Amino acid sequence: MPPSTPRPLTTGPPSGPEAPFPLKLSGKVVKGFGRGSAELGIPTANIPIAGLTVGGHADLASGVYYGFAGLNVTPEGELVNTNPSTSTTTTNAPALQEPPPTVPSTSPSPSVPTPPPQPTPTSTMHTYPTVLSIGYNPFYKNTVRSVEVHVLHSFPRDFYGAHMNLLILGFVRPELDYVSKEALIADIHTDMEVARRSLAREGYAVWRGDGYLRGGGKGGDVGR
């Protein structure tokens, strides 16, 4: 059950991510469960938990995390071909919607990893803040563990076939069950705000320029 006390709107040390972060995943955007858009109004990308073996962390604890995604998709929703292996297929699906921001808070801090390189001006990949859930989603009683990613940007159209490189930088909260769909939706909106505010801090914002996000990458399939 969700906590009864107000949640902090940032998590992780302000100086930047600590071990085991950052974690890397990569793959193509394909059709997922479809529940995020249809039932919750929060479109997500789904990937098999096996994708975490890319970074050697298949046993990562279930819960909600935040980070950045690199996509060969412009902010206007246009696919940009990065290489021959990157598909540019699109289909009709609900657009991603970003909720309005709220007020941030603060938290304590140790050391930060070496800052990543800045983006190359010639890259066709665009980076976006993300919040993601890793686990079984007890409310829906999933029997298979999965990773569901919500990109914190409002796109006018879907982008099936796009390539996604995902950089996980921090932990928000453990996986929870809910008494109602409304309670689940409310907590997801708080998760999104925590992710947005946590990533806005300098120690995390610098990772938006990581070369991995701007490159091609390889990994498991990513599904919306």
PDB file of C-alpha atoms in Angstrom:
ATOM      1  CA  MET A   1       0.000   0.000   0.000  1.00  0.00           C
ATOM      2  CA  PRO A   2       1.162   3.589  -0.647  1.00  0.00           C
ATOM      3  CA  PRO A   3       2.567   5.510   2.359  1.00  0.00           C
ATOM      4  CA  SER A   4       0.167   7.759   4.282  1.00  0.00           C
ATOM      5  CA  THR A   5       2.725  10.580   4.620  1.00  0.00           C
ATOM      6  CA  PRO A   6       3.600  13.013   1.787  1.00  0.00           C
ATOM      7  CA  ARG A   7       6.316  11.749  -0.572  1.00  0.00           C
ATOM      8  CA  PRO A   8       9.551  13.691  -1.228  1.00  0.00           C
ATOM      9  CA  LEU A   9       9.656  15.117  -4.768  1.00  0.00           C
ATOM     10  CA  THR A  10      13.310  14.231  -5.368  1.00  0.00           C
ATOM     11  CA  THR A  11      15.261  11.033  -4.653  1.00  0.00           C
ATOM     12  CA  GLY A  12      18.925  10.108  -4.847  1.00  0.00           C
ATOM     13  CA  PRO A  13      21.936  12.234  -3.817  1.00  0.00           C
ATOM     14  CA  PRO A  14      21.990  15.685  -5.504  1.00  0.00           C
ATOM     15  CA  SER A  15      25.602  15.078  -6.595  1.00  0.00           C
ATOM     16  CA  GLY A  16      24.511  12.405  -9.071  1.00  0.00           C
ATOM     17  CA  PRO A  17      23.811   8.670  -9.506  1.00  0.00           C
ATOM     18  CA  GLU A  18      25.511   6.043  -7.322  1.00  0.00           C
ATOM     19  CA  ALA A  19      26.101   2.310  -7.919  1.00  0.00           C
ATOM     20  CA  PRO A  20      24.483   0.322  -9.443  1.00  0.00           C
ATOM     21  CA  PHE A  21      23.513   3.310 -11.601  1.00  0.00           C
ATOM     22  CA  PRO A  22      23.753   4.181 -14.412  1.00  0.00           C
ATOM     23  CA  LEU A  23      22.197   1.105 -16.050  1.00  0.00           C
ATOM     24  CA  LYS A  24      21.779   0.786 -19.837  1.00  0.00           C
ATOM     25  CA  LEU A  25      19.042  -0.803 -21.973  1.00  0.00           C
ATOM     26  CA  SER A  26      18.517  -0.576 -25.730  1.00  0.00           C
ATOM     27  CA  GLY A  27      15.999  -1.753 -28.347  1.00  0.00           C
ATOM     28  CA  LYS A  28      13.226  -0.940 -30.811  1.00  0.00           C
ATOM     29  CA  VAL A  29       9.834   0.486 -29.822  1.00  0.00           C
ATOM     30  CA  VAL A  30       7.115  -2.143 -30.423  1.00  0.00           C
ATOM     31  CA  LYS A  31       3.514  -2.607 -29.293  1.00  0.00           C
ATOM     32  CA  GLY A  32       3.146  -3.460 -25.581  1.00  0.00           C
ATOM     33  CA  PHE A  33       0.191  -4.276 -23.262  1.00  0.00           C
ATOM     34  CA  GLY A  34      -1.719  -1.126 -24.274  1.00  0.00           C
ATOM     35  CA  ARG A  35      -3.048  -0.606 -20.726  1.00  0.00           C
ATOM     36  CA  GLY A  36      -1.038   2.576 -20.086  1.00  0.00           C
ATOM     37  CA  SER A  37      -2.847   4.563 -22.756  1.00  0.00           C
ATOM     38  CA  ALA A  38      -6.268   2.904 -22.716  1.00  0.00           C
ATOM     39  CA  GLU A  39      -6.854   2.518 -18.970  1.00  0.00           C
ATOM     40  CA  LEU A  40      -4.469   4.900 -17.213  1.00  0.00           C
ATOM     41  CA  GLY A  41      -3.974   7.707 -19.730  1.00  0.00           C
ATOM     42  CA  ILE A  42      -0.210   7.228 -19.303  1.00  0.00           C
ATOM     43  CA  PRO A  43       1.396   5.586 -22.383  1.00  0.00           C
ATOM     44  CA  THR A  44       4.355   3.319 -21.569  1.00  0.00           C
ATOM     45  CA  ALA A  45       7.072   1.327 -23.326  1.00  0.00           C
ATOM     46  CA  ASN A  46       7.413  -2.334 -22.288  1.00  0.00           C
ATOM     47  CA  ILE A  47      10.588  -4.446 -22.422  1.00  0.00           C
ATOM     48  CA  PRO A  48      11.324  -7.974 -21.101  1.00  0.00           C
ATOM     49  CA  ILE A  49      13.262  -8.069 -17.835  1.00  0.00           C
ATOM     50  CA  ALA A  50      15.964 -10.009 -19.712  1.00  0.00           C
ATOM     51  CA  GLY A  51      16.929  -6.664 -21.211  1.00  0.00           C
ATOM     52  CA  LEU A  52      18.563  -5.755 -17.898  1.00  0.00           C
ATOM     53  CA  THR A  53      21.215  -8.426 -18.505  1.00  0.00           C
ATOM     54  CA  VAL A  54      22.735  -5.911 -20.938  1.00  0.00           C
ATOM     55  CA  GLY A  55      24.111  -4.166 -17.845  1.00  0.00           C
ATOM     56  CA  GLY A  56      24.443  -7.339 -15.756  1.00  0.00           C
ATOM     57  CA  HIS A  57      21.571  -6.387 -13.435  1.00  0.00           C
ATOM     58  CA  ALA A  58      18.751  -8.857 -14.216  1.00  0.00           C
ATOM     59  CA  ASP A  59      18.173  -9.126 -10.437  1.00  0.00           C
ATOM     60  CA  LEU A  60      17.540  -5.375 -10.003  1.00  0.00           C
ATOM     61  CA  ALA A  61      14.878  -4.817  -7.307  1.00  0.00           C
ATOM     62  CA  SER A  62      11.283  -4.275  -8.443  1.00  0.00           C
ATOM     63  CA  GLY A  63      10.129  -0.676  -8.181  1.00  0.00           C
ATOM     64  CA  VAL A  64      10.001   2.689  -9.931  1.00  0.00           C
ATOM     65  CA  TYR A  65      13.117   4.304 -11.426  1.00  0.00           C
ATOM     66  CA  TYR A  66      14.042   7.389 -13.460  1.00  0.00           C
ATOM     67  CA  GLY A  67      16.543   8.264 -16.180  1.00  0.00           C
ATOM     68  CA  PHE A  68      16.894   9.475 -19.753  1.00  0.00           C
ATOM     69  CA  ALA A  69      15.905   7.903 -23.071  1.00  0.00           C
ATOM     70  CA  GLY A  70      17.588   8.493 -26.417  1.00  0.00           C
ATOM     71  CA  LEU A  71      15.168   8.152 -29.348  1.00  0.00           C
ATOM     72  CA  ASN A  72      15.564   8.700 -33.071  1.00  0.00           C
ATOM     73  CA  VAL A  73      12.340  10.719 -32.809  1.00  0.00           C
ATOM     74  CA  THR A  74      12.106  14.522 -32.895  1.00  0.00           C
ATOM     75  CA  PRO A  75      10.072  16.402 -30.260  1.00  0.00           C
ATOM     76  CA  GLU A  76       7.423  16.776 -33.002  1.00  0.00           C
ATOM     77  CA  GLY A  77       7.174  12.966 -33.289  1.00  0.00           C
ATOM     78  CA  GLU A  78       9.074  12.562 -36.579  1.00  0.00           C
ATOM     79  CA  LEU A  79      11.224   9.433 -36.979  1.00  0.00           C
ATOM     80  CA  VAL A  80      14.836  10.036 -38.048  1.00  0.00           C
ATOM     81  CA  ASN A  81      16.727   7.114 -39.604  1.00  0.00           C
ATOM     82  CA  THR A  82      20.028   6.580 -37.738  1.00  0.00           C
ATOM     83  CA  ASN A  83      21.363   3.449 -39.512  1.00  0.00           C
ATOM     84  CA  PRO A  84      20.144   0.572 -41.719  1.00  0.00           C
ATOM     85  CA  SER A  85      19.105  -1.532 -38.692  1.00  0.00           C
ATOM     86  CA  THR A  86      16.836   1.222 -37.305  1.00  0.00           C
ATOM     87  CA  SER A  87      13.212   0.885 -38.410  1.00  0.00           C
ATOM     88  CA  THR A  88      11.061   3.918 -39.185  1.00  0.00           C
ATOM     89  CA  THR A  89       7.632   2.242 -39.104  1.00  0.00           C
ATOM     90  CA  THR A  90       4.759   4.147 -37.447  1.00  0.00           C
ATOM     91  CA  THR A  91       1.189   3.135 -36.538  1.00  0.00           C
ATOM     92  CA  ASN A  92      -1.765   4.890 -34.924  1.00  0.00           C
ATOM     93  CA  ALA A  93      -1.751   4.997 -31.090  1.00  0.00           C
ATOM     94  CA  PRO A  94      -2.466   7.575 -28.376  1.00  0.00           C
ATOM     95  CA  ALA A  95       0.119  10.359 -28.017  1.00  0.00           C
ATOM     96  CA  LEU A  96       2.284  10.612 -24.901  1.00  0.00           C
ATOM     97  CA  GLN A  97       0.942  13.251 -22.519  1.00  0.00           C
ATOM     98  CA  GLU A  98       3.056  15.052 -19.902  1.00  0.00           C
ATOM     99  CA  PRO A  99       1.356  16.330 -16.724  1.00  0.00           C
ATOM    100  CA  PRO A 100       2.071  19.858 -15.363  1.00  0.00           C
ATOM    101  CA  PRO A 101       5.084  20.327 -13.014  1.00  0.00           C
ATOM    102  CA  THR A 102       4.864  20.820  -9.250  1.00  0.00           C
ATOM    103  CA  VAL A 103       7.274  22.167  -6.615  1.00  0.00           C
ATOM    104  CA  PRO A 104      10.582  20.264  -6.085  1.00  0.00           C
ATOM    105  CA  SER A 105      12.209  19.274  -2.790  1.00  0.00           C
ATOM    106  CA  THR A 106      15.750  18.357  -1.725  1.00  0.00           C
ATOM    107  CA  SER A 107      17.704  15.330  -0.360  1.00  0.00           C
ATOM    108  CA  PRO A 108      21.203  14.483   1.134  1.00  0.00           C
ATOM    109  CA  SER A 109      24.340  13.570  -1.036  1.00  0.00           C
ATOM    110  CA  PRO A 110      27.631  11.459  -1.601  1.00  0.00           C
ATOM    111  CA  SER A 111      29.934  11.315  -4.661  1.00  0.00           C
ATOM    112  CA  VAL A 112      29.100  11.417  -8.376  1.00  0.00           C
ATOM    113  CA  PRO A 113      30.492   9.250 -11.213  1.00  0.00           C
ATOM    114  CA  THR A 114      32.690  10.772 -13.910  1.00  0.00           C
ATOM    115  CA  PRO A 115      30.495  13.116 -15.996  1.00  0.00           C
ATOM    116  CA  PRO A 116      29.566  11.705 -19.419  1.00  0.00           C
ATOM    117  CA  PRO A 117      30.651  13.256 -22.722  1.00  0.00           C
ATOM    118  CA  GLN A 118      28.485  15.995 -24.217  1.00  0.00           C
ATOM    119  CA  PRO A 119      26.215  15.174 -27.192  1.00  0.00           C
ATOM    120  CA  THR A 120      27.612  15.290 -30.696  1.00  0.00           C
ATOM    121  CA  PRO A 121      25.927  17.962 -32.850  1.00  0.00           C
ATOM    122  CA  THR A 122      25.549  15.527 -35.760  1.00  0.00           C
ATOM    123  CA  SER A 123      23.561  12.911 -33.778  1.00  0.00           C
ATOM    124  CA  THR A 124      20.059  12.030 -34.990  1.00  0.00           C
ATOM    125  CA  MET A 125      19.035  10.788 -31.520  1.00  0.00           C
ATOM    126  CA  HIS A 126      17.001  13.079 -29.241  1.00  0.00           C
ATOM    127  CA  THR A 127      17.007  12.691 -25.444  1.00  0.00           C
ATOM    128  CA  TYR A 128      14.023  12.809 -23.080  1.00  0.00           C
ATOM    129  CA  PRO A 129      13.505  12.369 -19.312  1.00  0.00           C
ATOM    130  CA  THR A 130      11.747   9.142 -18.384  1.00  0.00           C
ATOM    131  CA  VAL A 131      10.170   7.326 -15.443  1.00  0.00           C
ATOM    132  CA  LEU A 132       9.947   3.528 -15.496  1.00  0.00           C
ATOM    133  CA  SER A 133       8.503   0.649 -13.513  1.00  0.00           C
ATOM    134  CA  ILE A 134      10.318  -2.672 -13.116  1.00  0.00           C
ATOM    135  CA  GLY A 135       8.314  -5.570 -11.695  1.00  0.00           C
ATOM    136  CA  TYR A 136       5.031  -7.502 -11.871  1.00  0.00           C
ATOM    137  CA  ASN A 137       2.542  -4.619 -11.483  1.00  0.00           C
ATOM    138  CA  PRO A 138       0.536  -6.260  -8.636  1.00  0.00           C
ATOM    139  CA  PHE A 139      -2.605  -4.239  -9.435  1.00  0.00           C
ATOM    140  CA  TYR A 140      -2.849  -6.081 -12.789  1.00  0.00           C
ATOM    141  CA  LYS A 141      -1.494  -9.351 -11.340  1.00  0.00           C
ATOM    142  CA  ASN A 142       1.144  -9.805 -14.057  1.00  0.00           C
ATOM    143  CA  THR A 143       2.822 -13.226 -13.995  1.00  0.00           C
ATOM    144  CA  VAL A 144       5.878 -12.072 -15.974  1.00  0.00           C
ATOM    145  CA  ARG A 145       8.259  -9.414 -14.694  1.00  0.00           C
ATOM    146  CA  SER A 146       8.602  -6.495 -17.113  1.00  0.00           C
ATOM    147  CA  VAL A 147       9.979  -2.989 -17.564  1.00  0.00           C
ATOM    148  CA  GLU A 148       7.454  -0.230 -18.443  1.00  0.00           C
ATOM    149  CA  VAL A 149       8.864   3.141 -19.539  1.00  0.00           C
ATOM    150  CA  HIS A 150       6.974   6.458 -19.741  1.00  0.00           C
ATOM    151  CA  VAL A 151       8.725   9.201 -21.725  1.00  0.00           C
ATOM    152  CA  LEU A 152       8.110  12.584 -20.087  1.00  0.00           C
ATOM    153  CA  HIS A 153       7.306  14.413 -23.305  1.00  0.00           C
ATOM    154  CA  SER A 154       4.049  14.989 -25.202  1.00  0.00           C
ATOM    155  CA  PHE A 155       4.330  13.572 -28.729  1.00  0.00           C
ATOM    156  CA  PRO A 156       1.640  14.283 -31.365  1.00  0.00           C
ATOM    157  CA  ARG A 157       1.858  10.713 -32.715  1.00  0.00           C
ATOM    158  CA  ASP A 158       3.243   7.277 -31.868  1.00  0.00           C
ATOM    159  CA  PHE A 159       6.631   6.040 -33.113  1.00  0.00           C
ATOM    160  CA  TYR A 160       6.618   2.242 -33.367  1.00  0.00           C
ATOM    161  CA  GLY A 161       9.899   1.039 -34.880  1.00  0.00           C
ATOM    162  CA  ALA A 162      11.962   3.878 -33.369  1.00  0.00           C
ATOM    163  CA  HIS A 163      15.196   2.995 -31.581  1.00  0.00           C
ATOM    164  CA  MET A 164      15.454   3.658 -27.822  1.00  0.00           C
ATOM    165  CA  ASN A 165      18.588   3.794 -25.684  1.00  0.00           C
ATOM    166  CA  LEU A 166      17.648   3.952 -22.000  1.00  0.00           C
ATOM    167  CA  LEU A 167      19.922   5.174 -19.187  1.00  0.00           C
ATOM    168  CA  ILE A 168      18.551   4.415 -15.678  1.00  0.00           C
ATOM    169  CA  LEU A 169      19.948   6.846 -13.105  1.00  0.00           C
ATOM    170  CA  GLY A 170      17.976   6.470  -9.867  1.00  0.00           C
ATOM    171  CA  PHE A 171      15.343   4.761  -7.721  1.00  0.00           C
ATOM    172  CA  VAL A 172      11.990   6.362  -6.794  1.00  0.00           C
ATOM    173  CA  ARG A 173      10.149   3.789  -4.653  1.00  0.00           C
ATOM    174  CA  PRO A 174       9.469   0.042  -4.238  1.00  0.00           C
ATOM    175  CA  GLU A 175       6.708  -1.752  -6.147  1.00  0.00           C
ATOM    176  CA  LEU A 176       3.271  -1.397  -4.459  1.00  0.00           C
ATOM    177  CA  ASP A 177      -0.260  -2.739  -4.790  1.00  0.00           C
ATOM    178  CA  TYR A 178      -3.331  -0.443  -4.855  1.00  0.00           C
ATOM    179  CA  VAL A 179      -6.935  -0.614  -3.703  1.00  0.00           C
ATOM    180  CA  SER A 180      -8.187   1.215  -6.810  1.00  0.00           C
ATOM    181  CA  LYS A 181      -7.146   2.304 -10.289  1.00  0.00           C
ATOM    182  CA  GLU A 182      -7.532   5.942  -9.179  1.00  0.00           C
ATOM    183  CA  ALA A 183      -4.980   5.430  -6.379  1.00  0.00           C
ATOM    184  CA  LEU A 184      -2.579   3.819  -8.856  1.00  0.00           C
ATOM    185  CA  ILE A 185      -2.931   6.721 -11.312  1.00  0.00           C
ATOM    186  CA  ALA A 186      -2.370   9.306  -8.556  1.00  0.00           C
ATOM    187  CA  ASP A 187       0.842   7.585  -7.441  1.00  0.00           C
ATOM    188  CA  ILE A 188       2.109   7.287 -11.036  1.00  0.00           C
ATOM    189  CA  HIS A 189       1.647  11.037 -11.479  1.00  0.00           C
ATOM    190  CA  THR A 190       3.689  11.597  -8.321  1.00  0.00           C
ATOM    191  CA  ASP A 191       6.336   9.203  -9.683  1.00  0.00           C
ATOM    192  CA  MET A 192       6.532  11.280 -12.861  1.00  0.00           C
ATOM    193  CA  GLU A 193       6.991  14.470 -10.868  1.00  0.00           C
ATOM    194  CA  VAL A 194       9.688  12.888  -8.697  1.00  0.00           C
ATOM    195  CA  ALA A 195      11.501  11.722 -11.841  1.00  0.00           C
ATOM    196  CA  ARG A 196      11.240  15.106 -13.538  1.00  0.00           C
ATOM    197  CA  ARG A 197      12.476  17.029 -10.501  1.00  0.00           C
ATOM    198  CA  SER A 198      15.227  14.530  -9.647  1.00  0.00           C
ATOM    199  CA  LEU A 199      16.592  14.649 -13.202  1.00  0.00           C
ATOM    200  CA  ALA A 200      16.559  18.463 -13.257  1.00  0.00           C
ATOM    201  CA  ARG A 201      19.357  18.573 -10.663  1.00  0.00           C
ATOM    202  CA  GLU A 202      22.818  19.290 -12.070  1.00  0.00           C
ATOM    203  CA  GLY A 203      24.319  15.947 -10.982  1.00  0.00           C
ATOM    204  CA  TYR A 204      21.703  14.123 -13.085  1.00  0.00           C
ATOM    205  CA  ALA A 205      20.966  16.626 -15.869  1.00  0.00           C
ATOM    206  CA  VAL A 206      24.563  16.263 -17.098  1.00  0.00           C
ATOM    207  CA  TRP A 207      23.835  12.626 -18.037  1.00  0.00           C
ATOM    208  CA  ARG A 208      21.395  13.799 -20.700  1.00  0.00           C
ATOM    209  CA  GLY A 209      24.522  14.441 -22.779  1.00  0.00           C
ATOM    210  CA  ASP A 210      25.843  10.888 -22.424  1.00  0.00           C
ATOM    211  CA  GLY A 211      27.178   9.511 -25.719  1.00  0.00           C
ATOM    212  CA  TYR A 212      25.272   6.236 -25.218  1.00  0.00           C
ATOM    213  CA  LEU A 213      21.940   8.054 -25.475  1.00  0.00           C
ATOM    214  CA  ARG A 214      23.055   9.710 -28.725  1.00  0.00           C
ATOM    215  CA  GLY A 215      24.333   6.507 -30.348  1.00  0.00           C
ATOM    216  CA  GLY A 216      22.748   3.453 -32.015  1.00  0.00           C
ATOM    217  CA  GLY A 217      23.155   0.786 -29.314  1.00  0.00           C
ATOM    218  CA  LYS A 218      21.895  -2.815 -29.250  1.00  0.00           C
ATOM    219  CA  GLY A 219      19.698  -4.716 -26.821  1.00  0.00           C
ATOM    220  CA  GLY A 220      16.231  -6.172 -26.156  1.00  0.00           C
ATOM    221  CA  ASP A 221      13.075  -4.977 -27.862  1.00  0.00           C
ATOM    222  CA  VAL A 222      11.361  -1.979 -26.273  1.00  0.00           C
ATOM    223  CA  GLY A 223       7.545  -1.925 -26.546  1.00  0.00           C
ATOM    224  CA  ARG A 224       4.907   0.784 -26.215  1.00  0.00           C
TER     225      ARG A 224
END
